[in-house]
Structures are given as structure tokens and as C-alpha cells.
mmCIF file with all atom_site columns, C-alpha atoms in Angstrom:
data_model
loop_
_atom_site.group_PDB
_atom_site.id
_atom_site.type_symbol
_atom_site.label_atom_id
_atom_site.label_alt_id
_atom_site.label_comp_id
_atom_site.label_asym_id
_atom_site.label_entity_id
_atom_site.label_seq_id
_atom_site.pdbx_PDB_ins_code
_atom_site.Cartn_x
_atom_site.Cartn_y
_atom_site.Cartn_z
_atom_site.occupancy
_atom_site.B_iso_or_equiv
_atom_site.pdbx_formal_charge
_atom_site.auth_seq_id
_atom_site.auth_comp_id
_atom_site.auth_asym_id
_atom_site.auth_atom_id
_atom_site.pdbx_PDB_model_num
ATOM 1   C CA . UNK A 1 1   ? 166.749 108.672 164.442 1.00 0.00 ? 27  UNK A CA 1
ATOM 2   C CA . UNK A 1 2   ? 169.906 106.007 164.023 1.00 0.00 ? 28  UNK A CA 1
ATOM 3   C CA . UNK A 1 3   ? 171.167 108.923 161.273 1.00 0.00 ? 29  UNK A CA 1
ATOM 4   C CA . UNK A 1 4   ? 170.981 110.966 163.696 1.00 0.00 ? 30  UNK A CA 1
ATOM 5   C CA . UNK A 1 5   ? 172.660 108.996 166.118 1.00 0.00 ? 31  UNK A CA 1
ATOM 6   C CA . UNK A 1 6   ? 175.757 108.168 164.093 1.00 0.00 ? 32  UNK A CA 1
ATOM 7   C CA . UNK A 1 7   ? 176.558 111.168 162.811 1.00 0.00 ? 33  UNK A CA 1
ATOM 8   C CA . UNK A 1 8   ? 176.658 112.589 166.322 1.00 0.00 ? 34  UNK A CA 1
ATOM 9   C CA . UNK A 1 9   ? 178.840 109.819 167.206 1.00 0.00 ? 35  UNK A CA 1
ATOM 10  C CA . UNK A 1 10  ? 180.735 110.254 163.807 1.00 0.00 ? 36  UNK A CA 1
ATOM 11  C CA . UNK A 1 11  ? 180.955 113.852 164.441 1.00 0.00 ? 37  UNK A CA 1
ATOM 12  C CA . UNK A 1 12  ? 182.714 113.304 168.025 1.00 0.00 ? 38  UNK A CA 1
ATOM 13  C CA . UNK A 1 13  ? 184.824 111.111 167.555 1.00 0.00 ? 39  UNK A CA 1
ATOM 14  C CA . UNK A 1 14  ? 186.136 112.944 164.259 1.00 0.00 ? 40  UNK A CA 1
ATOM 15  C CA . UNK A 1 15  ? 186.192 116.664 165.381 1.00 0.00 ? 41  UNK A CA 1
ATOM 16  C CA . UNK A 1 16  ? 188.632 116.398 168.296 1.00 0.00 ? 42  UNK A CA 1
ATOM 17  C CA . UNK A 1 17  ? 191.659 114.942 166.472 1.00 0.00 ? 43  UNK A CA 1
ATOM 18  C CA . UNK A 1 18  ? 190.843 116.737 163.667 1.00 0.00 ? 44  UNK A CA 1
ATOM 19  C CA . UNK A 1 19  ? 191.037 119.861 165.110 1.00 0.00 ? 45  UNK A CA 1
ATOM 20  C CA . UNK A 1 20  ? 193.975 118.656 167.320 1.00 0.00 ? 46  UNK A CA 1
ATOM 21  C CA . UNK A 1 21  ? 195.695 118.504 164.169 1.00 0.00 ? 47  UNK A CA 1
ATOM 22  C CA . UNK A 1 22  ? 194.791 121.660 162.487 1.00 0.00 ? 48  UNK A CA 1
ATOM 23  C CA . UNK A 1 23  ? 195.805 123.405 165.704 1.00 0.00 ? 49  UNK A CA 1
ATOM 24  C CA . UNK A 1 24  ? 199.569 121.763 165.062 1.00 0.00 ? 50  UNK A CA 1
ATOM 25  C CA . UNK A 1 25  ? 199.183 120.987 168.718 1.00 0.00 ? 51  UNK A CA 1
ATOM 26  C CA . UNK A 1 26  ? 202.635 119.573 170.256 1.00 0.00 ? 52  UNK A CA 1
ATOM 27  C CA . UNK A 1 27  ? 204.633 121.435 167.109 1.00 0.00 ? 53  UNK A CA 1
ATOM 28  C CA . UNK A 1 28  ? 207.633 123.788 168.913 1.00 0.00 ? 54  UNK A CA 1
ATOM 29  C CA . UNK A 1 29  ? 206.982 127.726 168.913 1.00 0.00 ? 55  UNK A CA 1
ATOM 30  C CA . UNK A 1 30  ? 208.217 130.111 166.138 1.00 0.00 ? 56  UNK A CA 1
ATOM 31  C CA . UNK A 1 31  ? 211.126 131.672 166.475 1.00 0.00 ? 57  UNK A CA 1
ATOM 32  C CA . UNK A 1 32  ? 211.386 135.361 165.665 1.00 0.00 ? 58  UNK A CA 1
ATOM 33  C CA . UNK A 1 33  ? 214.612 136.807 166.636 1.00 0.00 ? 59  UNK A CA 1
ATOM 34  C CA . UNK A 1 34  ? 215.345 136.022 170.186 1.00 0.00 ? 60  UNK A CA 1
ATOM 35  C CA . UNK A 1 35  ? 211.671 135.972 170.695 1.00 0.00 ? 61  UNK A CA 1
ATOM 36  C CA . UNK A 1 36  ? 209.417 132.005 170.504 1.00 0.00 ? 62  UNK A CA 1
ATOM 37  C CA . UNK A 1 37  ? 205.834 132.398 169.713 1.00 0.00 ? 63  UNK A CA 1
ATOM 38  C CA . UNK A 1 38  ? 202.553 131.236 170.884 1.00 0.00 ? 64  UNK A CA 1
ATOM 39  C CA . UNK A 1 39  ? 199.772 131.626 167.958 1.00 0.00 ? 65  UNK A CA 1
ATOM 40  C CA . UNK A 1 40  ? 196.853 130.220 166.696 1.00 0.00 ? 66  UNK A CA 1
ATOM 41  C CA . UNK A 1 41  ? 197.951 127.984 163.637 1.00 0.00 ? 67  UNK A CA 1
ATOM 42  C CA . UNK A 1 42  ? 197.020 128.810 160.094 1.00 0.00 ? 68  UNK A CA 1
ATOM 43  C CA . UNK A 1 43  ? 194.704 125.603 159.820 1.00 0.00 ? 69  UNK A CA 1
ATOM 44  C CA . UNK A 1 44  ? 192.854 126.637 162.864 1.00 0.00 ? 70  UNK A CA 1
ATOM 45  C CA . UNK A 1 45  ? 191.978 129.988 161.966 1.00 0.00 ? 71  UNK A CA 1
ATOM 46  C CA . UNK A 1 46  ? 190.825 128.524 158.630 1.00 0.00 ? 72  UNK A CA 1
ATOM 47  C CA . UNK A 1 47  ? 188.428 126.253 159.830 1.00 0.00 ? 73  UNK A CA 1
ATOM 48  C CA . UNK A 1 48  ? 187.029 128.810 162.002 1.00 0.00 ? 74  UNK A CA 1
ATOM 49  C CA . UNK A 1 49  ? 186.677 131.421 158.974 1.00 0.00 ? 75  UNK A CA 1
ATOM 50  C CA . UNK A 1 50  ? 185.344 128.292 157.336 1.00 0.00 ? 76  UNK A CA 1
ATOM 51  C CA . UNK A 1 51  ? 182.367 128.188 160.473 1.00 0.00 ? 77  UNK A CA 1
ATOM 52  C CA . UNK A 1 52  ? 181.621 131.369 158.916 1.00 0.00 ? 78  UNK A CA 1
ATOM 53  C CA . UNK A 1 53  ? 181.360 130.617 155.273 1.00 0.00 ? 79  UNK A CA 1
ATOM 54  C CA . UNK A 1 54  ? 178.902 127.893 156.453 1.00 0.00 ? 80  UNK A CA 1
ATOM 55  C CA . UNK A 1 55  ? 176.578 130.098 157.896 1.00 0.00 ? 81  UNK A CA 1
ATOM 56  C CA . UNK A 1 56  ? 176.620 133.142 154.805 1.00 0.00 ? 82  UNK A CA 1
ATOM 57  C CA . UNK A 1 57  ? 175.874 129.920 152.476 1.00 0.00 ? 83  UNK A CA 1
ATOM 58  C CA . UNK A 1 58  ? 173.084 128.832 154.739 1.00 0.00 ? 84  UNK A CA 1
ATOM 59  C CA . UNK A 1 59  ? 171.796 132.362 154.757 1.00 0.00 ? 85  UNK A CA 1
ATOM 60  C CA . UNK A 1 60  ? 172.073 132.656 150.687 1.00 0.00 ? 86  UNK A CA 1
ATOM 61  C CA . UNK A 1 61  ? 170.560 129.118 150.661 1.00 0.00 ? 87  UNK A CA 1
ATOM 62  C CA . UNK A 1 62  ? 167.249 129.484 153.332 1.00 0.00 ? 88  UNK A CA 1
ATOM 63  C CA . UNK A 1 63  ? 167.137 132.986 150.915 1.00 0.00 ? 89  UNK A CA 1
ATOM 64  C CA . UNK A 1 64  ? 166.918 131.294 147.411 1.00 0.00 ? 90  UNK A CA 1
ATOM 65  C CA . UNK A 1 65  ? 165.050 128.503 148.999 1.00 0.00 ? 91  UNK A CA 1
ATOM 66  C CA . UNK A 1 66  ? 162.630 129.844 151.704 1.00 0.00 ? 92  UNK A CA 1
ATOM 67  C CA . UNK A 1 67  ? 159.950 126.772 151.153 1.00 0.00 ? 93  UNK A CA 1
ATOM 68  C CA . UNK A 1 68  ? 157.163 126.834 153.729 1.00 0.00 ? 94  UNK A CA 1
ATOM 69  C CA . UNK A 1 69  ? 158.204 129.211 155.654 1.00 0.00 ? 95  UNK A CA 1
ATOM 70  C CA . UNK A 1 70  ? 156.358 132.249 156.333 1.00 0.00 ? 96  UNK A CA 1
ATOM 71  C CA . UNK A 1 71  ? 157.741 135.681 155.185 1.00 0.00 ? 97  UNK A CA 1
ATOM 72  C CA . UNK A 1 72  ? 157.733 136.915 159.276 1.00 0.00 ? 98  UNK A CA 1
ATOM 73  C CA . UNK A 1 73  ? 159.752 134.369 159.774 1.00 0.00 ? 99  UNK A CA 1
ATOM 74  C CA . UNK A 1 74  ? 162.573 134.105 157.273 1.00 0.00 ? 100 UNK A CA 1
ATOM 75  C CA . UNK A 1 75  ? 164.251 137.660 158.471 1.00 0.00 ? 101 UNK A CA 1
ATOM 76  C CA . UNK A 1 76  ? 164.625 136.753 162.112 1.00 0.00 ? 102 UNK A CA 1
ATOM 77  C CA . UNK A 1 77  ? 166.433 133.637 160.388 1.00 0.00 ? 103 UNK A CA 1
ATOM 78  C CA . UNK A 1 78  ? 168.683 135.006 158.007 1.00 0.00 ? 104 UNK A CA 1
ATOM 79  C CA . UNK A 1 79  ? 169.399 137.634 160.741 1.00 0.00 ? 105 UNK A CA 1
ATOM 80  C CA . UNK A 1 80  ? 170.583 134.722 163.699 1.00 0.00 ? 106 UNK A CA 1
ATOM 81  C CA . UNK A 1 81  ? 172.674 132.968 160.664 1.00 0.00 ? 107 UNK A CA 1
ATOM 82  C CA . UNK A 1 82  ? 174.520 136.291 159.308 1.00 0.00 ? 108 UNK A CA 1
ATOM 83  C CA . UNK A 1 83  ? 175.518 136.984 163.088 1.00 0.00 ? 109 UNK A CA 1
ATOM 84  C CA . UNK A 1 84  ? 176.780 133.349 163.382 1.00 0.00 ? 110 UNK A CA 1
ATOM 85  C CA . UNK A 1 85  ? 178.693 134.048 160.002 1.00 0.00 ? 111 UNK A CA 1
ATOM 86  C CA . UNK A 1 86  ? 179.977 137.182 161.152 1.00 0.00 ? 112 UNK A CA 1
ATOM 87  C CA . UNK A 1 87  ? 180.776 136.001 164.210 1.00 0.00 ? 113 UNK A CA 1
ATOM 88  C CA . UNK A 1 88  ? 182.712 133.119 162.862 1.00 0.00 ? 114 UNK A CA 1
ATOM 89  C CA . UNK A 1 89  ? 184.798 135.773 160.501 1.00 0.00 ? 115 UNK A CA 1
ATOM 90  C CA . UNK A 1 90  ? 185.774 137.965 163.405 1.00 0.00 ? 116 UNK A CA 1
ATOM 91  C CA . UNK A 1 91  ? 186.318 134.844 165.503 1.00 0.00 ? 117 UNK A CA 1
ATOM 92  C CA . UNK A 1 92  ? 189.319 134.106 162.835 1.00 0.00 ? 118 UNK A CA 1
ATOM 93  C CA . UNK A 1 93  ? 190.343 138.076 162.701 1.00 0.00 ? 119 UNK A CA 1
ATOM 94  C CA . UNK A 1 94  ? 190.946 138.096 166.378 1.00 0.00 ? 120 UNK A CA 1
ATOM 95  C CA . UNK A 1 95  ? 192.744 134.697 166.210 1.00 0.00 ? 121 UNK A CA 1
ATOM 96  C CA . UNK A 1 96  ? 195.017 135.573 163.643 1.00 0.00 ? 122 UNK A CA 1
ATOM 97  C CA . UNK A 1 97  ? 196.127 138.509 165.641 1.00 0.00 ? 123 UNK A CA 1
ATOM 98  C CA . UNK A 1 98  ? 196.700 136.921 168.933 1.00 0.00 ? 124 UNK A CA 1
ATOM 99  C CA . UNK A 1 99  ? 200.016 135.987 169.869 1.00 0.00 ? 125 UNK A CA 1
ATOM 100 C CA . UNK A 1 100 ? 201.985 135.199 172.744 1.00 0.00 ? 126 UNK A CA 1
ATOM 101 C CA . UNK A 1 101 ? 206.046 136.011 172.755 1.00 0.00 ? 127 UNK A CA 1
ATOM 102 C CA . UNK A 1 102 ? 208.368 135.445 175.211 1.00 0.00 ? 128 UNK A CA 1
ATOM 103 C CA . UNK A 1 103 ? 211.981 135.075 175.484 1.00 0.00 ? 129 UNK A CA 1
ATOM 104 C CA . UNK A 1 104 ? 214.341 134.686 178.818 1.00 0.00 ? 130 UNK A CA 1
ATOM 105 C CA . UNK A 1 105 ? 213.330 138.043 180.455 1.00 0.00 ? 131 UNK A CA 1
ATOM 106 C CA . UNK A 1 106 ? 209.436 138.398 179.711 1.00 0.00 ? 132 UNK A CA 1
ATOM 107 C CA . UNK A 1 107 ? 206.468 137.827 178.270 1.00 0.00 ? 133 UNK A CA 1
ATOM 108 C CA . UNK A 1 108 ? 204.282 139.646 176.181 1.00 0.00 ? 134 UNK A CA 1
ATOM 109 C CA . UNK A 1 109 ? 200.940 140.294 174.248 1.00 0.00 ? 135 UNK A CA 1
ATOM 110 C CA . UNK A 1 110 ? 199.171 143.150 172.543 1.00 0.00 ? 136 UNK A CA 1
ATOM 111 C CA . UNK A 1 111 ? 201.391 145.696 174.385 1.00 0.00 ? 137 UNK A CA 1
ATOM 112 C CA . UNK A 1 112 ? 201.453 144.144 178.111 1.00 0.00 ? 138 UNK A CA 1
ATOM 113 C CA . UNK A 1 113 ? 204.850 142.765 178.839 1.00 0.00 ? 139 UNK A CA 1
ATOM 114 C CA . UNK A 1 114 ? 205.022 140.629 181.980 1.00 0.00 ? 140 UNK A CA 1
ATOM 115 C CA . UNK A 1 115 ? 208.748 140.485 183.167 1.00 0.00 ? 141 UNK A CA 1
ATOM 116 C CA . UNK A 1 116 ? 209.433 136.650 184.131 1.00 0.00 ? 142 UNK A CA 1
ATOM 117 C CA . UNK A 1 117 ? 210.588 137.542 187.701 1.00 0.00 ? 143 UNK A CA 1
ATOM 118 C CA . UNK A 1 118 ? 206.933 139.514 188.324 1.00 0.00 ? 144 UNK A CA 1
ATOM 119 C CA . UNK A 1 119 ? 204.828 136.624 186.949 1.00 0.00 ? 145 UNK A CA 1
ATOM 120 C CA . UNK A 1 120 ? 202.576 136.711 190.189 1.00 0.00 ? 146 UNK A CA 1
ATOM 121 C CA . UNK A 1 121 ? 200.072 133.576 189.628 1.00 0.00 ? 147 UNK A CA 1
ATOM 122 C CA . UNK A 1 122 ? 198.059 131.898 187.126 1.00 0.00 ? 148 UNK A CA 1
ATOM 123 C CA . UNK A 1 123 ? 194.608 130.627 186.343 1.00 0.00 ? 149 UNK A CA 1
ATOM 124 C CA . UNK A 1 124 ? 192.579 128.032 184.461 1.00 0.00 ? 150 UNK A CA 1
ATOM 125 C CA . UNK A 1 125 ? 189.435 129.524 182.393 1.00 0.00 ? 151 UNK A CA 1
ATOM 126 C CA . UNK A 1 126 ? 187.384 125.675 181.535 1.00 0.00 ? 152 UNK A CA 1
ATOM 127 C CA . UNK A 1 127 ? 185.338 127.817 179.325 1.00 0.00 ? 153 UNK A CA 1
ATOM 128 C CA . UNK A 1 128 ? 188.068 129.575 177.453 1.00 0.00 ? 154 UNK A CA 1
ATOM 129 C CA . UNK A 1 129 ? 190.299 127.167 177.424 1.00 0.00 ? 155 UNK A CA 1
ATOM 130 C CA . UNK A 1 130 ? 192.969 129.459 178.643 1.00 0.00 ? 156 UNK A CA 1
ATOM 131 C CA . UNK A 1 131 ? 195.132 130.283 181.238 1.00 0.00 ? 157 UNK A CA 1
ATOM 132 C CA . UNK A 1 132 ? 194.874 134.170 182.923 1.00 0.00 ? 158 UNK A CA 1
ATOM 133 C CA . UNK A 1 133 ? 198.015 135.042 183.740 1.00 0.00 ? 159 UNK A CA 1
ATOM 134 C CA . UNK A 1 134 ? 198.615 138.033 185.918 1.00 0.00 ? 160 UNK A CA 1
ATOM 135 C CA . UNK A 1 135 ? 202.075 139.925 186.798 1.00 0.00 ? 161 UNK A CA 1
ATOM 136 C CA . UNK A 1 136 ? 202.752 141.964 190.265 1.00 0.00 ? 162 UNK A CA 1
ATOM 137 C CA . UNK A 1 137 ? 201.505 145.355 188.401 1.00 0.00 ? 163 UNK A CA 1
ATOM 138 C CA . UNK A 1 138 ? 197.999 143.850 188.031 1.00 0.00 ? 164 UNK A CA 1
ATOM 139 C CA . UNK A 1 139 ? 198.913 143.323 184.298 1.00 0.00 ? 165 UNK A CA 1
ATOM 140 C CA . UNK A 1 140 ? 197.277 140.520 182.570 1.00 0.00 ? 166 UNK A CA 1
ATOM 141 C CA . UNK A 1 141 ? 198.215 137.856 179.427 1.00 0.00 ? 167 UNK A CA 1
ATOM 142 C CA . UNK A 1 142 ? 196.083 134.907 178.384 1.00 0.00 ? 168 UNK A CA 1
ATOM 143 C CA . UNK A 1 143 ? 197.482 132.223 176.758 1.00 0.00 ? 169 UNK A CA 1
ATOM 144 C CA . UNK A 1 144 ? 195.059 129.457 174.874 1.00 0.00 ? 170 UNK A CA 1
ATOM 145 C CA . UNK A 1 145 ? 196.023 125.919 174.814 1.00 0.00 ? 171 UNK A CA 1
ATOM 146 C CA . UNK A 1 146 ? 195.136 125.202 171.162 1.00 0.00 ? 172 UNK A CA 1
ATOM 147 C CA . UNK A 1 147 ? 198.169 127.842 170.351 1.00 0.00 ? 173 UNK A CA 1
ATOM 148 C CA . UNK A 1 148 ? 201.336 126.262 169.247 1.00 0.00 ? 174 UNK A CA 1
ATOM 149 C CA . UNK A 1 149 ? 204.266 126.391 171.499 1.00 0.00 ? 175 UNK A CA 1
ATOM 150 C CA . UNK A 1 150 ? 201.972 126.384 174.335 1.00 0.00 ? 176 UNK A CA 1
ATOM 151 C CA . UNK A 1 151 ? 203.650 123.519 176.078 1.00 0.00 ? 177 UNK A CA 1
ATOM 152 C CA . UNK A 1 152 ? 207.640 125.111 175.620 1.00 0.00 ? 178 UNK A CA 1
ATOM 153 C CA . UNK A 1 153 ? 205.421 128.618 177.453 1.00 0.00 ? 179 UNK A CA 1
ATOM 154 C CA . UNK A 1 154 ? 203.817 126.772 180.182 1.00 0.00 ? 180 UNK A CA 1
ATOM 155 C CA . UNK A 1 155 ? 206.793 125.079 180.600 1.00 0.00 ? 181 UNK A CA 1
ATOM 156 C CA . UNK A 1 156 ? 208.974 128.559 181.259 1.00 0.00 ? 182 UNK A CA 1
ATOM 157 C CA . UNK A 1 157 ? 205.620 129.791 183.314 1.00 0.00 ? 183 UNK A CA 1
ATOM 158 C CA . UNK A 1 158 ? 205.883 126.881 185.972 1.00 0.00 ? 184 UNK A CA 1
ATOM 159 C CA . UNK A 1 159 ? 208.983 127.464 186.659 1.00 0.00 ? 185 UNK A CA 1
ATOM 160 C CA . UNK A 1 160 ? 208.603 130.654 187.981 1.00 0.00 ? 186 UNK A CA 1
ATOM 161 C CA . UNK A 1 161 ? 205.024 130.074 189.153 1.00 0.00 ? 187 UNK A CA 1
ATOM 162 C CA . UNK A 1 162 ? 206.888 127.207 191.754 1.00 0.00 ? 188 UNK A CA 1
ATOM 163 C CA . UNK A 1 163 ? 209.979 128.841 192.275 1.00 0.00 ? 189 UNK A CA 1
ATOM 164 C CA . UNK A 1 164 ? 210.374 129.803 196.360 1.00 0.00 ? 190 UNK A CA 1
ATOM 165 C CA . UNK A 1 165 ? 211.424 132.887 197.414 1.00 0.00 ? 191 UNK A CA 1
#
């Protein structure tokens, strides 16, 4: 039980900075032309595709290894861990692919472009960590706070989001 108990407490107080710092949190955007970038760092994406590697070894390993556990009840098993595995591998996939650029006229993502000036509102997601924002047209960009240059964005978001008319 005390094992237990200390690697839970181990585990918290070591996975937040530790994934603080894979995230390069607090690093500037990159720069790509006259466009900065919001994206999920390298080191992030990583230790999710690492989530997954976990899982397709525990599957290989509860395979090779089954012990006392009845035949029923090893495929439901080895099913629930590949979909964790897979899930952590596409997890990465989409990560890797999402990005955020913006300049001094507008935002944009995965072929929605918000002009600055038509940046309408924002919100908070607590369970994706994100921020939904939406343009005049009903268009709509999220932007995750474990990307890099998130703080140079939100920045360049408040000030239009406070600006009066």
C-alpha cells in the first residue's frame, strides 16, 4: 500500500514539469515567413506516441505471458490495450498536424482563416485545455495551451478580444 502511495505521489509531482518541459512551454513561436506558429512540440508528440508503444508492449506482453487468466478473458484485454495503443498513435498523428499561424492580418488553421478585425469572442474548454475561438462568419480555431507560442497568440487575441468599438 505505501508503494503504492509514493509512486502516486512520485508520479505527480514528476509528470507536470516534465511534461511542461517537453511541451517547450514559454519558448517564442516559429517563424515561417511572415507567418509565427503555434504547434505541438516535437517532445510532446513523442511522449504521446510513446503512451502508445506502452500499451502494444503490454498487449505483446499479457500475450506471451497470459498466466491465470482464462482464455475468455485475455481477448477482451488485448482488445481495450490495442485501442489505448492505437489511440495513443493517432493521438500523436493529429498533434503533429495541428498548427496555429498567424501574422498581423489573421489567423489560421487547417483551412479556416479568421481575419484579426472579425475575431468575435473566445472560450475556455477545462477539458481540452483549449481555447474555441470563433470569428463573425461563425468560423472556428482552437488553440491548445501546451502549443508553443501560445502566450505571443493569446497575447495578439486579447487585444482584439478587449478592443472597444
Amino acid at each position: 500500500m505505501i508503494v503504492w502511495l509514493l509512486g502516486g505521489l512520485l508520479a505527480f509531482s514528476l509528470v507536470p514539469p516534465l511534461l511542461s518541459h517537453l511541451s517547450r512551454l514559454g519558448e517564442p513561436p516559429l517563424v515561417e515567413g511572415e507567418w509565427q506558429v503555434c504547434s505541438y512540440s516535437g517532445g510532446l508528440v513523442g511522449c504521446v506516441s510513446f503512451v502508445g508503444v506502452l500499451f502494444w508492449l503490454l498487449v505483446g506482453f499479457a500475450y506471451t505471458h497470459p498466466g491465470t487468466t482464462k482464455p475468455g478473458q485475455m481477448l477482451p484485454a488485448l482488445g481495450l490495450f490495442s485501442i489505448f495503443g492505437l489511440m495513443g498513435f493517432y493521438s500523436a498523428w493529429q498533434m503533429s498536424r495541428t498548427r496555429v499561424l498567424w501574422n498581423h492580418r489573421e489567423f489560421r488553421s487547417r483551412g479556416v482563416r479568421i481575419p484579426w478585425e472579425e475575431l468575435e469572442g473566445a472560450s475556455f474548454s477545462g477539458t481540452a485545455q483549449a481555447f474555441r475561438l470563433t470569428g463573425v462568419k461563425g468560423q472556428i480555431i482552437w488553440v491548445y495551451q501546451a502549443m508553443t507560442g501560445f502566450p505571443e497568440f493569446w497575447k495578439k487575441a486579447e487585444e482584439y478580444l478587449t478592443r472597444t468599438d
